[in-house]
Steps between C-alpha positions, in 0.01 A plus 500: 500500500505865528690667779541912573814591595623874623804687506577730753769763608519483876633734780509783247271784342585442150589266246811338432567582845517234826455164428254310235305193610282332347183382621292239416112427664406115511200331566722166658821446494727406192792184545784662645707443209206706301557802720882474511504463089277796449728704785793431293314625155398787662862571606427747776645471863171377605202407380178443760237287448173494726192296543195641703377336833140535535511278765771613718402793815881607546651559135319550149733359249802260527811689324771309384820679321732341266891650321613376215621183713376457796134556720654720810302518836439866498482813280402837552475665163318230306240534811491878463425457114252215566303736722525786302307266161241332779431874614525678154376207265330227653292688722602470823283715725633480846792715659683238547614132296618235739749209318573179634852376422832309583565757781130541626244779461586793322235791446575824295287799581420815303590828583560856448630599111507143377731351722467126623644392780600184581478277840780278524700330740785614692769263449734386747882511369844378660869652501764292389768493317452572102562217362869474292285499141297795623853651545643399180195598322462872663892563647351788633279333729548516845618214738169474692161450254148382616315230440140469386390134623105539377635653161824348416721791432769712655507833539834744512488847631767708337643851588292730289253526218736580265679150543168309490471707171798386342463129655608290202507112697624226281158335403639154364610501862207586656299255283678217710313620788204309331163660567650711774506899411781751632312861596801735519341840739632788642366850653351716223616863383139681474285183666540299809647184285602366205571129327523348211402068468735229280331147502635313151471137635147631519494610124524867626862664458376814656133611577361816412282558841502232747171579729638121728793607609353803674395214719851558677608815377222669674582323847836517449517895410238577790742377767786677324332834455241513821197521293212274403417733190778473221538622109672262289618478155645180274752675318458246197482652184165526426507583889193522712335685834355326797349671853523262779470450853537235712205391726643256724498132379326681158699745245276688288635548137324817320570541111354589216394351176521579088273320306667368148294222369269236413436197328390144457684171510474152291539220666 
């Protein structure tokens, strides 16, 4: 068999910017060791795979997204780039795509100047104590960190952007966390926040763009700041842009997208 498969640059206006997924359209679904083998040849942070509902009045496709190691429950930039080839090379008509996943319907919309934007949960997080390996893998961490229940990772807020910048966390620590991720955040120079994302249980040391985590950032940074409207930027290397806003128990995720390829697969 024959399969297509895309690559895509998301949350960024150009290539070799944000972060590359790669998508792949099915007609049914694949054995889940199938999808996880080709994830891990395709050696991206994600790759998305989606198979159309004709059938079903509240989403149009099923998306499921896959690292290198694991299938995680949610993930914002393979979603953006999956929109942006349903919209730009499938043929995708409406304004909107609606998804059905592990953490219920998603849609993307269209709008102004090629962006995408993204509805997406807002996800409930705890305070605690950070954990003693979250400590001895990031010293600099502080003694209180937050806990992401629906998305199994902790997030750190830090004094400045210039410290999330120079973040180096011990990843063979981290890794121990298993498929829990550490987001490490703090208030941005020239936007309203900044973060970067280490997950390497999940076969991620660090992610370019991380569209997910916005899930709390965004809720997070609103009650912080006083505003529903914020400007945020993953300070990653390849580094990447996103407009949100939170909308109550919905955070909408804008970003753009850089097409890069397209090809076939051999199974």
């Amino acid at each position: 068999m024959t399969y297509s498969i895309y690559q895509v640059d998301a949350f960024t206006d150009r290539i070799f910017g944000g972060n590359p997924a790669a998508v792949m359209p099915l007609e049914h679904w694949l054995p889940d060791a199938t999808l996880l083998a080709l994830a891990n040849e395709n050696n991206l942070s994600e790759t998305a795979f989606l198979v159309p509902l004709p059938d079903n009045e509240d989403a149009d496709f099923h998306i499921r997204w896959f690292t290198p190691g694991v299938e995680v429950p949610l993930c914002g930039h393979a979603t953006l780039a999956s929109a942006w080839v349903l919209f730009n090379k499938l043929g995708w008509t409406g304004e909107t795509v609606r998804f059905q996943s592990k953490s219920g319907i998603l849609g993307v919309r269209q709008d102004d100047g090629g962006w995408l934007v993204l509805d997406f949960p807002n996800l409930a997080f705890e305070q605690q104590d950070t954990p003693q390996l979250v400590r001895e893998a990031l010293p600099e961490a502080p003694e209180t960190a937050f806990f992401v229940p629906n998305d199994t990772n902790y997030m750190v807020v830090l004094d400045s952007e210039a410290a999330v910048r120079a973040a180096q966390p011990d990843l063979r620590k981290l890794k121990t966390l298993g498929n829990q991720g550490l987001i490490v955040t703090a208030k941005g120079e020239e936007c309203d926040f900044v973060s970067r994302y280490f997950a390497p249980g999940a076969g991620i040391d660090e992610d370019p763009v991380t569209g997910s985590i916005h899930s709390v950032l965004v809720p997070y940074w609103a009650e912080v700041l006083g505003k529903t409207r914020l400007n945020a930027h993953q300070v990653s290397r390849r580094g990447g842009v996103l407009r949100c806003e939170l909308k109550g128990e919905r955070v909408a995720i804008a970003g753009q997208a850089a097409f890069f390829m397209e090809g076939s697969i051999q199974l």
